[in-house]
XYZ file of C-alpha atoms in Angstrom:
564
model
C -0.317 -2.668 -27.069
C 1.352 -6.206 -26.519
C 0.248 -8.227 -23.993
C 2.442 -8.748 -20.511
C 3.445 -12.261 -21.722
C 3.861 -11.042 -25.531
C 6.896 -8.522 -24.099
C 10.436 -9.054 -23.118
C 10.697 -6.726 -19.967
C 14.050 -4.805 -19.230
C 13.150 -3.838 -15.267
C 10.341 -5.529 -13.168
C 10.038 -4.103 -10.139
C 8.050 -6.030 -7.015
C 6.548 -4.171 -5.022
C 5.488 -0.710 -4.690
C 7.393 0.710 -1.697
C 9.067 3.335 -0.834
C 11.739 2.204 -2.400
C 10.857 0.696 -5.364
C 8.781 3.159 -6.014
C 11.467 5.279 -6.180
C 14.079 3.524 -8.552
C 10.971 3.269 -11.088
C 10.989 7.684 -11.088
C 14.660 7.227 -11.305
C 14.590 4.337 -13.921
C 11.139 6.836 -15.857
C 14.011 8.765 -18.522
C 16.704 5.467 -19.118
C 14.659 4.477 -21.814
C 13.817 0.738 -21.020
C 10.388 -1.040 -20.150
C 9.282 -1.782 -16.879
C 7.331 -3.420 -15.718
C 5.658 -2.782 -11.608
C 3.503 -5.450 -9.908
C 1.998 -5.115 -6.320
C -0.007 -8.154 -4.899
C -1.776 -6.000 -3.430
C -4.680 -3.444 -4.234
C -2.497 0.268 -2.478
C 0.675 1.619 -3.271
C 3.457 2.424 -0.772
C 4.177 -0.987 0.965
C 5.381 -1.256 4.520
C 4.506 2.708 4.277
C 1.322 2.231 2.884
C -2.527 4.928 3.651
C -5.379 3.873 5.023
C -9.094 4.848 4.889
C -11.188 3.607 7.944
C -12.456 0.978 5.742
C -8.861 -0.181 3.875
C -6.959 -0.111 6.705
C -10.255 -2.948 8.503
C -9.123 -4.440 4.807
C -5.508 -4.778 5.633
C -6.129 -5.876 9.600
C -8.169 -9.076 8.127
C -5.413 -9.680 5.026
C -2.931 -9.664 7.941
C -4.423 -12.032 10.591
C -5.354 -14.773 7.643
C -1.333 -14.728 6.663
C -1.639 -13.791 3.185
C -0.459 -10.129 3.631
C 3.088 -8.668 4.486
C 5.774 -11.045 6.839
C 6.497 -7.300 8.405
C 3.352 -7.337 9.682
C 1.506 -9.179 12.458
C -1.124 -9.298 15.577
C -3.326 -6.305 14.010
C -6.539 -5.555 16.065
C -9.018 -2.532 15.769
C -11.195 -1.306 18.725
C -14.022 1.064 18.089
C -16.078 2.025 20.940
C -19.353 1.602 20.114
C -20.560 4.857 21.037
C -19.067 6.727 18.249
C -19.617 3.454 15.907
C -21.870 5.259 14.565
C -20.558 7.386 10.760
C -21.730 11.243 11.214
C -21.079 14.591 9.485
C -17.073 15.601 9.130
C -18.224 18.526 11.690
C -18.331 16.878 14.614
C -15.052 16.467 15.519
C -16.520 13.912 18.649
C -17.563 11.539 16.303
C -15.721 10.212 13.486
C -16.472 11.591 10.069
C -17.096 9.138 6.645
C -13.500 6.896 6.100
C -12.115 7.860 3.694
C -11.983 11.270 5.978
C -8.680 9.253 7.272
C -5.462 8.418 5.496
C -4.159 6.288 8.489
C -0.023 6.273 7.455
C 1.354 2.187 8.876
C 4.578 3.786 9.168
C 5.151 7.675 9.346
C 8.267 9.216 9.578
C 10.010 12.664 9.802
C 11.305 14.311 6.898
C 14.641 16.003 7.948
C 15.338 18.957 6.055
C 18.495 18.041 5.489
C 17.979 15.009 4.363
C 19.086 13.551 1.063
C 15.855 12.862 0.094
C 14.134 16.520 -0.425
C 16.737 18.202 -3.308
C 15.523 14.886 -5.213
C 12.319 14.742 -5.357
C 12.729 18.599 -6.317
C 15.167 17.726 -9.197
C 13.119 15.497 -10.122
C 10.488 16.782 -10.693
C 7.995 15.526 -8.625
C 7.878 18.522 -5.614
C 5.347 19.943 -7.466
C 2.661 16.917 -6.873
C 3.974 16.822 -3.412
C 2.762 19.466 -0.498
C 5.245 19.244 2.782
C 4.603 20.531 6.076
C 6.687 21.642 9.509
C 7.149 19.397 12.593
C 7.149 21.874 14.365
C 8.015 21.162 18.655
C 9.680 17.869 19.765
C 7.952 17.008 23.782
C 8.869 15.116 26.815
C 6.444 13.821 28.905
C 7.992 14.295 32.629
C 5.892 12.144 35.493
C 4.874 13.448 38.385
C 7.800 12.026 40.973
C 9.539 13.919 38.453
C 8.272 16.856 39.021
C 7.815 16.668 42.785
C 11.691 16.193 43.454
C 12.474 18.605 40.970
C 14.503 16.498 38.488
C 13.561 17.885 35.791
C 15.311 20.606 33.417
C 12.287 22.158 32.315
C 9.757 24.946 34.501
C 6.614 23.732 34.787
C 5.495 26.501 33.847
C 6.445 24.924 29.677
C 4.095 22.604 29.971
C 1.876 21.927 27.066
C -0.483 20.867 29.866
C -4.569 22.037 30.008
C -4.630 21.236 33.903
C -3.742 23.581 36.791
C -0.503 23.712 37.307
C -0.464 23.046 40.691
C -0.994 19.720 39.817
C 2.320 18.637 40.991
C 1.353 15.102 41.371
C 0.265 14.869 37.123
C 2.851 14.278 35.256
C 3.086 17.334 31.881
C 4.645 17.691 28.620
C 7.977 19.717 28.283
C 8.954 21.521 24.726
C 12.193 20.201 23.781
C 14.756 23.345 24.078
C 15.063 23.698 20.175
C 18.479 24.938 19.903
C 20.717 27.801 21.361
C 17.906 30.421 22.000
C 15.911 28.507 24.060
C 18.592 26.954 26.242
C 19.081 30.616 26.817
C 15.591 31.738 27.224
C 15.360 27.965 29.784
C 15.577 29.925 33.796
C 15.356 26.716 34.913
C 18.810 25.202 34.253
C 22.036 26.022 36.579
C 23.924 28.298 34.943
C 26.633 25.728 35.547
C 24.706 22.882 33.613
C 23.727 25.414 30.999
C 27.539 25.728 30.003
C 28.343 22.125 30.015
C 25.007 22.562 27.891
C 26.148 24.946 25.045
C 29.503 22.722 25.257
C 27.867 20.058 23.778
C 26.318 21.615 21.814
C 28.676 23.754 19.928
C 30.647 20.626 19.821
C 27.953 18.179 18.018
C 27.601 21.148 15.316
C 31.161 19.499 14.115
C 31.569 15.821 15.934
C 33.031 14.588 13.145
C 35.538 16.800 12.997
C 36.477 16.209 16.687
C 37.313 12.015 16.672
C 40.045 12.615 19.321
C 36.434 13.124 22.005
C 34.188 11.022 21.332
C 35.679 8.044 19.097
C 36.849 6.439 21.391
C 33.705 6.539 23.120
C 31.520 5.370 20.604
C 30.149 2.095 22.142
C 29.717 3.278 25.516
C 26.184 4.280 26.574
C 25.293 7.769 25.514
C 24.179 8.675 29.083
C 27.707 8.273 30.744
C 29.505 9.832 27.555
C 27.293 13.262 28.916
C 28.667 12.136 31.780
C 31.752 11.706 31.698
C 33.340 14.201 28.891
C 30.584 17.387 29.128
C 29.189 16.972 32.831
C 25.907 16.883 32.043
C 23.394 16.256 34.567
C 20.803 13.534 33.996
C 18.170 15.606 33.708
C 19.725 16.895 30.896
C 20.394 13.384 29.520
C 16.666 12.893 28.353
C 16.146 16.241 26.646
C 19.050 14.962 24.298
C 18.354 11.390 24.200
C 14.370 12.010 22.890
C 15.983 14.066 19.584
C 17.622 10.471 18.723
C 14.422 9.434 18.252
C 16.227 6.114 19.657
C 14.218 2.682 20.307
C 16.877 1.916 22.825
C 16.977 2.117 26.385
C 19.633 4.722 27.636
C 21.873 2.674 28.656
C 21.381 0.677 25.046
C 21.831 3.450 22.993
C 25.888 4.360 22.181
C 26.904 7.448 21.537
C 27.797 5.928 17.955
C 24.166 6.237 17.163
C 23.110 9.333 18.488
C 26.186 11.852 17.914
C 25.308 11.851 14.137
C 21.101 12.157 15.078
C 21.762 14.853 16.871
C 23.400 16.885 15.244
C 20.826 16.301 11.420
C 18.412 17.933 14.285
C 20.029 20.587 14.951
C 21.523 21.213 11.253
C 18.148 21.224 10.104
C 16.626 23.963 11.952
C 16.459 26.570 9.103
C 16.565 25.490 6.813
C 13.455 26.323 5.857
C 12.466 28.395 7.102
C 12.469 29.800 11.587
C 11.938 27.401 13.817
C 11.484 23.451 12.495
C 13.962 20.614 11.789
C 11.764 18.401 9.747
C 8.648 17.845 7.512
C 5.973 16.244 6.613
C 4.260 14.999 3.724
C 0.178 15.499 3.382
C -2.439 13.003 2.418
C -0.020 10.267 4.020
C 3.355 10.467 4.165
C 5.624 8.280 2.185
C 2.965 6.780 1.263
C 1.959 9.948 -1.377
C 5.473 10.006 -1.614
C 5.714 6.886 -3.434
C 2.170 7.375 -5.022
C 3.563 10.662 -7.188
C 6.450 8.603 -7.937
C 4.929 5.795 -9.690
C 3.145 8.141 -10.642
C 6.046 9.646 -12.669
C 7.190 6.729 -14.090
C 3.715 5.773 -15.410
C 3.784 8.997 -17.673
C 7.667 7.692 -18.636
C 6.325 4.382 -19.761
C 6.005 1.849 -17.226
C 3.321 -0.252 -17.179
C 1.763 -0.542 -13.902
C -0.769 -3.230 -12.465
C -1.456 -4.010 -8.567
C -3.746 -6.938 -7.319
C -0.608 -8.642 -9.210
C 3.157 -10.205 -7.595
C 5.438 -12.549 -7.966
C 4.542 -16.594 -7.535
C 7.532 -17.404 -8.354
C 11.141 -17.080 -10.532
C 12.967 -19.461 -12.930
C 15.725 -19.357 -15.711
C 14.434 -18.315 -18.741
C 15.005 -20.920 -21.211
C 15.554 -18.491 -24.084
C 18.245 -15.314 -24.018
C 17.932 -12.492 -25.499
C 20.430 -12.122 -27.999
C 22.396 -8.724 -25.936
C 24.923 -6.169 -27.624
C 28.826 -6.947 -25.613
C 28.326 -3.522 -23.446
C 24.448 -4.590 -22.878
C 26.967 -7.504 -20.950
C 25.900 -10.706 -23.166
C 26.631 -13.522 -19.887
C 23.519 -12.675 -18.294
C 20.591 -14.538 -18.890
C 16.882 -13.493 -18.362
C 14.554 -14.946 -16.082
C 11.245 -15.741 -15.995
C 8.561 -14.830 -13.469
C 5.086 -16.325 -13.009
C 3.122 -13.752 -11.406
C 0.068 -14.555 -8.892
C -2.524 -14.496 -11.896
C -0.081 -17.065 -13.505
C 1.112 -14.240 -16.589
C 4.686 -16.286 -18.259
C 7.217 -12.940 -17.899
C 10.375 -12.218 -18.121
C 12.640 -9.744 -17.846
C 16.489 -8.817 -17.176
C 16.620 -7.970 -14.384
C 14.020 -8.714 -11.261
C 13.747 -6.604 -7.889
C 11.970 -6.647 -4.782
C 11.337 -6.197 -1.644
C 11.222 -9.087 1.216
C 7.900 -9.433 0.885
C 7.561 -10.068 -2.545
C 9.913 -11.526 -3.475
C 9.197 -15.239 -2.616
C 11.692 -17.354 -0.534
C 10.117 -20.373 -1.687
C 11.882 -19.456 -5.358
C 15.155 -18.460 -4.275
C 18.259 -21.139 -2.607
C 20.622 -18.452 -1.445
C 20.400 -15.384 -0.348
C 23.949 -13.309 0.096
C 25.128 -12.872 3.575
C 24.089 -9.143 4.315
C 26.563 -6.780 6.703
C 24.168 -5.347 8.778
C 24.094 -1.695 9.828
C 25.934 -0.004 13.859
C 22.340 0.338 16.045
C 20.484 -1.359 13.288
C 18.707 -3.877 16.119
C 15.319 -2.534 15.800
C 13.566 -6.290 14.548
C 10.259 -5.590 15.823
C 8.379 -2.911 17.190
C 4.678 -3.158 18.326
C 2.657 0.210 16.989
C -0.337 1.993 17.259
C -2.949 4.462 15.586
C -5.618 6.515 17.114
C -7.955 8.703 16.110
C -9.100 11.615 18.911
C -11.612 14.082 18.949
C -9.751 17.333 19.838
C -7.744 18.860 17.464
C -5.287 18.860 20.502
C -3.815 22.514 19.529
C -1.513 23.242 22.782
C 1.041 20.613 21.402
C 1.480 22.215 18.082
C 2.538 25.963 18.758
C 4.284 28.270 16.369
C 7.857 27.894 17.562
C 9.181 31.787 16.223
C 8.944 34.548 14.794
C 8.182 34.436 11.293
C 7.472 30.537 11.347
C 4.764 28.237 9.396
C 2.078 26.796 11.984
C 3.276 23.228 12.808
C 1.006 19.919 11.550
C 2.925 18.083 12.865
C 5.243 17.521 16.649
C 6.709 14.168 18.516
C 6.356 12.982 21.897
C 8.092 10.762 23.978
C 8.014 9.539 26.598
C 11.846 8.295 28.803
C 12.052 5.373 29.786
C 12.073 5.838 33.328
C 8.690 7.345 33.029
C 7.092 4.021 32.430
C 8.601 2.354 34.241
C 6.262 1.561 37.423
C 3.336 0.807 35.008
C 1.642 -2.651 34.311
C 3.655 -4.316 37.613
C 6.876 -3.931 36.482
C 8.986 -4.254 39.104
C 10.356 -0.687 39.627
C 14.258 -1.728 38.430
C 13.495 -2.679 35.472
C 13.149 0.350 33.448
C 10.050 -0.287 30.305
C 11.440 0.715 26.550
C 11.218 4.870 25.751
C 7.623 5.323 23.683
C 7.377 7.514 20.825
C 4.002 9.201 19.299
C 4.087 11.534 16.491
C 1.036 14.076 16.727
C -0.237 15.040 13.397
C -2.802 17.589 13.337
C -5.735 17.944 10.842
C -3.621 20.022 8.678
C -1.595 16.867 7.296
C -4.773 15.969 5.924
C -4.880 12.570 7.289
C -8.524 13.532 9.387
C -10.680 15.803 9.675
C -10.677 19.410 10.781
C -11.382 18.879 15.152
C -9.331 15.915 15.072
C -6.107 14.720 15.325
C -4.013 11.172 14.387
C -1.647 9.839 17.412
C 1.377 7.135 15.958
C 2.439 5.990 18.500
C 5.395 3.348 18.759
C 7.751 1.268 20.868
C 10.293 -2.226 21.561
C 8.996 -4.643 23.607
C 7.318 -7.236 23.317
C 3.483 -8.422 22.612
C 0.920 -7.508 25.245
C 3.743 -5.235 27.695
C 4.783 -2.983 24.276
C 0.806 -2.867 23.557
C 0.191 -1.868 27.321
C 2.883 1.212 27.278
C 1.386 2.543 24.125
C -2.348 2.768 25.261
C -0.684 4.441 28.621
C 1.153 6.926 27.444
C -1.235 7.876 25.154
C -3.569 8.425 27.566
C -1.093 10.807 29.294
C -0.872 12.243 26.596
C -4.833 13.298 26.516
C -4.518 13.997 30.265
C -1.686 16.625 29.500
C -2.662 17.735 26.556
C -6.993 18.637 27.431
C -8.102 22.205 26.398
C -11.797 21.532 27.414
C -13.853 20.746 29.939
C -14.634 17.494 27.676
C -11.778 14.855 28.018
C -10.441 13.589 25.098
C -11.782 10.413 23.969
C -9.883 8.031 21.581
C -12.255 7.542 18.543
C -10.490 4.815 16.684
C -7.432 3.136 17.081
C -5.666 0.235 15.458
C -2.627 -1.960 16.607
C -0.109 -3.298 15.336
C 3.447 -5.620 15.150
C 6.062 -4.825 12.820
C 9.646 -6.465 11.675
C 12.884 -5.522 10.468
C 15.321 -7.755 9.770
C 17.555 -6.328 7.061
C 20.014 -2.899 6.463
C 21.642 -4.583 3.123
C 20.846 -4.533 -0.472
C 21.212 -8.081 -1.202
C 21.060 -10.404 -4.617
C 19.318 -13.050 -4.150
C 19.637 -16.229 -6.217
C 17.802 -19.076 -7.717
C 20.213 -21.536 -8.208
C 24.137 -21.596 -6.834
C 26.688 -20.673 -9.556
C 23.403 -19.403 -11.904
C 23.710 -16.906 -13.842
C 20.646 -14.975 -13.187
C 21.866 -14.540 -9.753
C 23.082 -11.487 -10.384
C 19.956 -10.729 -12.296
C 17.432 -10.972 -8.534
C 17.918 -7.961 -6.096
C 15.882 -7.599 -3.011
C 15.848 -4.092 -1.003
C 16.162 -4.216 2.626
C 12.655 -3.185 5.127
C 13.694 -0.208 6.792
C 10.371 1.278 8.022
C 10.771 1.261 12.258
C 12.723 5.003 11.335
C 10.955 7.002 12.539
C 12.547 9.597 10.457
C 13.533 8.936 7.107
C 17.143 7.477 6.675
C 18.928 8.710 3.769
C 20.430 4.927 3.047
C 17.412 4.397 1.956
C 17.585 7.235 -0.972
C 21.630 5.550 -1.473
C 19.688 1.434 -1.967
C 18.014 2.790 -4.760
C 20.768 4.958 -6.315
C 23.190 1.352 -6.299
C 20.348 -0.429 -7.819
C 20.152 2.160 -10.067
C 23.417 1.962 -11.641
C 23.574 -1.595 -11.763
C 20.471 -1.977 -13.879
C 21.790 1.015 -15.676
C 25.074 0.559 -16.289
C 25.630 4.356 -16.583
C 28.372 6.419 -14.659
C 27.403 6.714 -11.195
C 27.922 10.758 -11.500
C 25.381 10.913 -14.342
C 22.436 11.722 -12.736
C 20.697 10.036 -10.969
C 16.924 11.845 -10.582
C 18.029 14.400 -12.604
C 15.105 15.084 -15.524
C 14.179 17.558 -16.938
C 11.006 19.547 -17.645
C 8.904 17.131 -19.993
C 6.378 18.906 -22.246
C 2.786 19.601 -20.432
C 3.159 17.283 -17.695
C 4.249 20.440 -15.116
C 0.230 21.578 -16.424
C -1.499 18.507 -15.423
C 0.506 17.366 -12.421
C -0.516 20.505 -11.049
C -4.168 20.003 -12.471
C -3.638 15.657 -10.629
C -5.896 14.761 -8.389
């Protein structure tokens, strides 16, 4: 076998994040020589999933400033009384390290997402296991319950507390479509009619621009009040469906409508009651690894722990036919282990292609409402299954393995000594049961996120976790946080761009940079479109020629079904 340096590669992919891994999959039947490297020793990039020991190693790397520039300020907390490793049969203590698979950037995937049919057409779906995301819960503070401001009846709380405790907050299920609205006796008839009118409108809102275009930039709550007469008590559940990281007054109508429509249109696609799914064993990390395995079967060469050190123009150009664009030059790449390789194309993320080797970054065109630049996140392993968060949604529906809990802006405004008039940002928590394969039976993993400054943001996350556990207690023994990790994550750009070595250099178009889009809590189909765009640039094929549409490889289906 030729060495890395003796081979002229068609494509060098840097990083094994979701975008790069899907691109490797898309190119796996193109006949091109692909070298896929990652300076990390694990797959997944920003979507990586870790065992407990791997998480500790990652924290050490991030804090030494040798890791991803998308992450910073990482810490792990593990109470002394659970610091020992016990058997996996005791949910009140941590199990062994590899009993956990904790995702850095967990996301739900809506059943209408274009990702799912592409995973089917590329044949890798056989190696993936998707599970339903069930209820969406919204936290209602004790003050809101006492004032009767909530749109839901307190009997629908997930709390294990006494229903008579009106001073305590509770979790209440967000109506999951028209049937839930009709069945909810706590919504008065006038509000119910207004809500049904809105749900009917959002089903085909694109065909009614006269009803919303003029208010695209207006705050969504203002739109709900002025256009549909919806009371403030119903704004929270609708905002929850948008997964907005912003305060209500900063969440625009143009941002909210397509996201609510996405949720409602996805209900019932693969079964009654649920609108989205998660990939078992670590979400996006598992999808990335399966895509890379398929690319390796197609001939791609994988090297972990070896990234790009620098990029330059190759001294010699490869002889090309006119069809292969003779004007393009090879680029020479020095890898972090010292190898020099030549390639026609380089593509990677911001963290994978060093800025020090480039001089120009073409200006991006940010998408609307893509200003999520800085989030605080936490991952908490807790000593209870929190089964009350995962009720079956409808007859014949699969048991859900995940749920979504939203703490609206106003619900945490009184915390951490802040001025009560200052509205805190919403906190989102994705709760994953042991059915996801991310923790042992009897435990649960809570992924929390908020867009806020460091200490304030981490404080909000901790308070939200505590209140969720207070609400969802199922037994006399309090639920404990057995292990937690806090970290900061950043995102700066939302468009695929060229990066060039020298202004005017012909090789400037040989280097493509994927954006970092890991902060959205739902998979965004724009990621797949960026992969398609890169695939078209590299292959120069007709865009309608079958992106990620493959026939079965002989013997591969059996191997895939018997994989690890």
